[in-house]
mmCIF file of C-alpha atoms in Angstrom:
data_model
loop_
_atom_site.group_PDB
_atom_site.id
_atom_site.type_symbol
_atom_site.label_atom_id
_atom_site.label_comp_id
_atom_site.label_asym_id
_atom_site.label_seq_id
_atom_site.Cartn_x
_atom_site.Cartn_y
_atom_site.Cartn_z
ATOM 1 C CA MET A 17 0.000 0.000 0.000
ATOM 2 C CA SER A 18 1.346 3.414 -0.811
ATOM 3 C CA THR A 19 2.130 5.940 1.899
ATOM 4 C CA VAL A 20 -0.413 8.386 0.420
ATOM 5 C CA ILE A 21 -3.266 5.873 0.735
ATOM 6 C CA LYS A 22 -2.212 4.953 4.273
ATOM 7 C CA ASN A 23 -2.109 8.632 5.267
ATOM 8 C CA LYS A 24 -5.537 9.325 3.726
ATOM 9 C CA GLY A 25 -6.976 6.280 5.492
ATOM 10 C CA PHE A 26 -5.454 7.403 8.799
ATOM 11 C CA LEU A 27 -6.831 10.919 8.263
ATOM 12 C CA LEU A 28 -10.297 9.519 7.532
ATOM 13 C CA ILE A 29 -10.200 7.465 10.746
ATOM 14 C CA LEU A 30 -9.328 10.626 12.693
ATOM 15 C CA VAL A 31 -11.866 12.917 11.024
ATOM 16 C CA LEU A 32 -14.879 10.554 10.724
ATOM 17 C CA PRO A 33 -15.816 10.692 14.432
ATOM 18 C CA LEU A 34 -15.682 14.495 14.312
ATOM 19 C CA ILE A 35 -17.973 14.538 11.287
ATOM 20 C CA MET A 36 -20.386 12.123 12.953
ATOM 21 C CA CYS A 37 -20.453 14.124 16.221
ATOM 22 C CA GLY A 38 -20.959 17.349 14.316
ATOM 23 C CA GLN A 39 -24.145 16.148 12.663
ATOM 24 C CA ASP A 40 -27.431 17.291 14.156
ATOM 25 C CA SER A 41 -29.057 14.968 16.623
ATOM 26 C CA LYS A 42 -32.393 13.549 15.496
ATOM 27 C CA LEU A 43 -33.824 15.185 18.646
ATOM 28 C CA SER A 44 -32.320 18.639 18.067
ATOM 29 C CA LEU A 45 -35.797 20.136 17.581
ATOM 30 C CA PHE A 46 -36.061 19.983 21.400
ATOM 31 C CA ASP A 47 -32.813 21.922 22.027
ATOM 32 C CA ASN A 48 -34.594 25.207 22.745
ATOM 33 C CA LEU A 49 -37.059 23.551 25.148
ATOM 34 C CA VAL A 50 -34.495 21.647 27.228
ATOM 35 C CA GLY A 51 -33.151 23.280 30.385
ATOM 36 C CA LYS A 52 -36.059 25.678 30.873
ATOM 37 C CA ILE A 53 -39.296 25.626 32.843
ATOM 38 C CA TRP A 54 -42.287 26.168 30.538
ATOM 39 C CA LYS A 55 -45.515 27.540 32.048
ATOM 40 C CA ALA A 56 -48.940 28.037 30.510
ATOM 41 C CA GLU A 57 -52.487 28.766 31.637
ATOM 42 C CA GLY A 58 -55.700 28.916 29.681
ATOM 43 C CA ASN A 59 -59.119 27.410 29.158
ATOM 44 C CA TRP A 60 -60.210 24.421 27.122
ATOM 45 C CA GLY A 61 -63.043 24.907 24.642
ATOM 46 C CA ASP A 62 -65.504 23.520 27.212
ATOM 47 C CA GLY A 63 -64.447 26.199 29.727
ATOM 48 C CA SER A 64 -62.393 23.936 31.991
ATOM 49 C CA LYS A 65 -59.055 25.256 33.205
ATOM 50 C CA PHE A 66 -55.673 24.356 31.763
ATOM 51 C CA LYS A 67 -52.507 24.921 33.757
ATOM 52 C CA GLN A 68 -49.160 23.245 33.140
ATOM 53 C CA GLU A 69 -45.525 23.554 34.077
ATOM 54 C CA ILE A 70 -43.202 21.440 31.937
ATOM 55 C CA ARG A 71 -39.528 20.527 32.252
ATOM 56 C CA LEU A 72 -37.576 18.714 29.547
ATOM 57 C CA ARG A 73 -34.132 17.132 29.757
ATOM 58 C CA TYR A 74 -31.989 14.892 27.637
ATOM 59 C CA SER A 75 -31.171 11.450 29.017
ATOM 60 C CA LEU A 76 -29.374 8.248 27.992
ATOM 61 C CA ASP A 77 -26.567 10.100 26.208
ATOM 62 C CA SER A 78 -29.117 12.409 24.510
ATOM 63 C CA THR A 79 -30.958 9.524 22.823
ATOM 64 C CA VAL A 80 -34.217 10.360 24.630
ATOM 65 C CA VAL A 81 -35.952 13.457 25.916
ATOM 66 C CA VAL A 82 -37.621 13.035 29.303
ATOM 67 C CA VAL A 83 -40.571 15.323 30.024
ATOM 68 C CA ASN A 84 -42.118 15.961 33.447
ATOM 69 C CA SER A 85 -45.344 17.948 33.696
ATOM 70 C CA ILE A 86 -47.110 19.492 36.635
ATOM 71 C CA GLY A 87 -50.812 20.080 36.152
ATOM 72 C CA PHE A 88 -54.208 19.378 37.641
ATOM 73 C CA ILE A 89 -54.295 15.932 39.233
ATOM 74 C CA ASN A 90 -57.948 15.810 40.223
ATOM 75 C CA LYS A 91 -61.169 16.051 38.236
ATOM 76 C CA GLU A 92 -62.217 19.201 40.125
ATOM 77 C CA GLN A 93 -59.071 20.980 38.862
ATOM 78 C CA THR A 94 -58.156 22.299 42.289
ATOM 79 C CA GLU A 95 -54.995 20.329 43.046
ATOM 80 C CA LEU A 96 -51.685 20.652 41.192
ATOM 81 C CA GLY A 97 -49.073 17.902 41.162
ATOM 82 C CA GLU A 98 -47.058 15.585 38.939
ATOM 83 C CA ARG A 99 -49.522 14.912 36.142
ATOM 84 C CA ASN A 100 -47.513 13.430 33.260
ATOM 85 C CA HIS A 101 -44.172 11.806 32.526
ATOM 86 C CA GLY A 102 -43.163 11.446 28.918
ATOM 87 C CA ILE A 103 -40.466 10.115 26.623
ATOM 88 C CA ARG A 104 -39.505 11.291 23.141
ATOM 89 C CA GLN A 105 -37.193 9.074 21.100
ATOM 90 C CA PHE A 106 -36.024 8.796 17.515
ATOM 91 C CA ASP A 107 -37.153 5.477 16.030
ATOM 92 C CA ALA A 108 -34.714 4.415 13.298
ATOM 93 C CA LYS A 109 -37.083 1.719 12.029
ATOM 94 C CA SER A 110 -39.800 4.246 11.094
ATOM 95 C CA ASP A 111 -37.350 7.172 10.634
ATOM 96 C CA SER A 112 -39.516 9.287 12.938
ATOM 97 C CA ILE A 113 -39.611 10.689 16.442
ATOM 98 C CA LYS A 114 -42.123 8.905 18.626
ATOM 99 C CA PHE A 115 -43.518 9.919 21.989
ATOM 100 C CA TRP A 116 -45.156 8.227 24.942
ATOM 101 C CA GLU A 117 -46.929 10.159 27.689
ATOM 102 C CA PHE A 118 -48.102 8.541 30.931
ATOM 103 C CA ASP A 119 -50.527 10.383 33.220
ATOM 104 C CA VAL A 120 -51.506 10.239 36.872
ATOM 105 C CA PHE A 121 -54.907 8.790 35.945
ATOM 106 C CA GLY A 122 -53.332 5.651 34.441
ATOM 107 C CA GLY A 123 -53.614 6.785 30.842
ATOM 108 C CA ARG A 124 -51.052 6.491 28.091
ATOM 109 C CA THR A 125 -50.880 8.588 24.934
ATOM 110 C CA GLU A 126 -48.507 7.768 22.112
ATOM 111 C CA GLY A 127 -47.876 9.209 18.697
ATOM 112 C CA VAL A 128 -45.354 10.942 16.471
ATOM 113 C CA VAL A 129 -43.485 14.230 16.707
ATOM 114 C CA LEU A 130 -43.010 16.335 13.574
ATOM 115 C CA SER A 131 -41.472 19.707 12.882
ATOM 116 C CA GLU A 132 -42.565 22.519 10.596
ATOM 117 C CA GLY A 133 -39.664 24.961 10.690
ATOM 118 C CA ASN A 134 -39.241 25.872 14.370
ATOM 119 C CA ASN A 135 -42.718 24.563 15.233
ATOM 120 C CA ILE A 136 -43.100 21.217 16.996
ATOM 121 C CA LEU A 137 -46.197 19.084 16.389
ATOM 122 C CA TYR A 138 -47.364 16.066 18.360
ATOM 123 C CA GLN A 139 -49.930 13.929 16.516
ATOM 124 C CA TYR A 140 -51.858 11.115 18.163
ATOM 125 C CA GLN A 141 -55.120 9.233 18.353
ATOM 126 C CA TYR A 142 -57.308 10.347 21.274
ATOM 127 C CA GLY A 143 -60.508 8.337 21.455
ATOM 128 C CA GLU A 144 -62.166 8.709 18.062
ATOM 129 C CA SER A 145 -60.208 11.862 17.167
ATOM 130 C CA TYR A 146 -56.811 12.397 15.593
ATOM 131 C CA VAL A 147 -55.341 15.278 17.592
ATOM 132 C CA THR A 148 -52.424 17.644 17.094
ATOM 133 C CA ASP A 149 -50.635 19.598 19.818
ATOM 134 C CA MET A 150 -48.569 22.391 18.281
ATOM 135 C CA TRP A 151 -45.762 24.333 19.920
ATOM 136 C CA GLN A 152 -45.648 27.304 17.536
ATOM 137 C CA TYR A 153 -42.334 29.120 17.881
ATOM 138 C CA VAL A 154 -42.544 32.835 18.689
ATOM 139 C CA ASP A 155 -39.070 33.364 20.166
ATOM 140 C CA ASP A 156 -36.610 31.389 22.319
ATOM 141 C CA SER A 157 -38.746 31.867 25.446
ATOM 142 C CA THR A 158 -42.262 31.846 23.968
ATOM 143 C CA TYR A 159 -44.371 29.319 22.080
ATOM 144 C CA ASN A 160 -48.025 29.613 21.126
ATOM 145 C CA PHE A 161 -49.654 26.325 22.071
ATOM 146 C CA LYS A 162 -52.685 24.866 20.316
ATOM 147 C CA VAL A 163 -54.493 21.565 20.655
ATOM 148 C CA GLY A 164 -57.015 20.514 18.060
ATOM 149 C CA ASN A 165 -57.699 18.994 14.683
ATOM 150 C CA TYR A 166 -54.934 20.119 12.302
ATOM 151 C CA GLU A 167 -54.995 18.943 8.685
ATOM 152 C CA ASN A 168 -52.859 19.998 5.732
ATOM 153 C CA GLY A 169 -51.540 23.086 7.525
ATOM 154 C CA THR A 170 -54.993 24.275 8.637
ATOM 155 C CA TRP A 171 -56.750 24.142 12.014
ATOM 156 C CA LYS A 172 -60.167 22.552 11.456
ATOM 157 C CA GLN A 173 -61.046 22.812 15.153
ATOM 158 C CA VAL A 174 -59.136 24.219 18.160
ATOM 159 C CA TYR A 175 -59.765 22.776 21.635
ATOM 160 C CA LEU A 176 -57.151 24.910 23.448
ATOM 161 C CA SER A 177 -55.125 27.977 22.524
ATOM 162 C CA THR A 178 -52.652 29.482 24.992
ATOM 163 C CA GLN A 179 -48.976 30.351 25.306
ATOM 164 C CA PHE A 180 -46.009 28.706 27.014
ATOM 165 C CA LYS A 181 -43.435 31.074 28.508
ATOM 166 C CA ALA A 182 -39.998 29.923 29.652
ATOM 167 C CA THR A 183 -37.939 30.602 32.721
ATOM 168 C CA LYS A 184 -34.499 29.184 33.448
ATOM 169 C CA GLU A 185 -34.204 25.972 35.465
ATOM 170 C CA GLU A 186 -33.742 26.626 39.159
#
């Protein structure tokens, strides 16, 4: 083998890990959300109250995003506590980001996470409805948040519209 080929091969071995590390993570759409406390209040379409505080963090060498939510933990909507724990993970088999959300009432919601520019969309089956939760980017500390029926870039019906504001982790 010539010295030139050996040197190029050696250089490739040195540079390849740097190239691989420099590529965007499949979960990079969550970068702006991680490390902040996100708070929102509003009212559902039926008039019931919505109040959440959400924290996101990377885990397992940044291969998953762990989400912890504080919200109403009773039907009367008078008591706040740990309401949901969730996981977001890139699934190589389907080439998509999937999510699982477990709530204090014993429920589990699962679906896919998509991005439209800086907007983050969660899509899932909820009873008979196919629902979208959208985190619509406003700036690094503000997202408009909508829950409803979203098809082909248009809201057909909105069940909740509010805004999440960020503060730094304590």
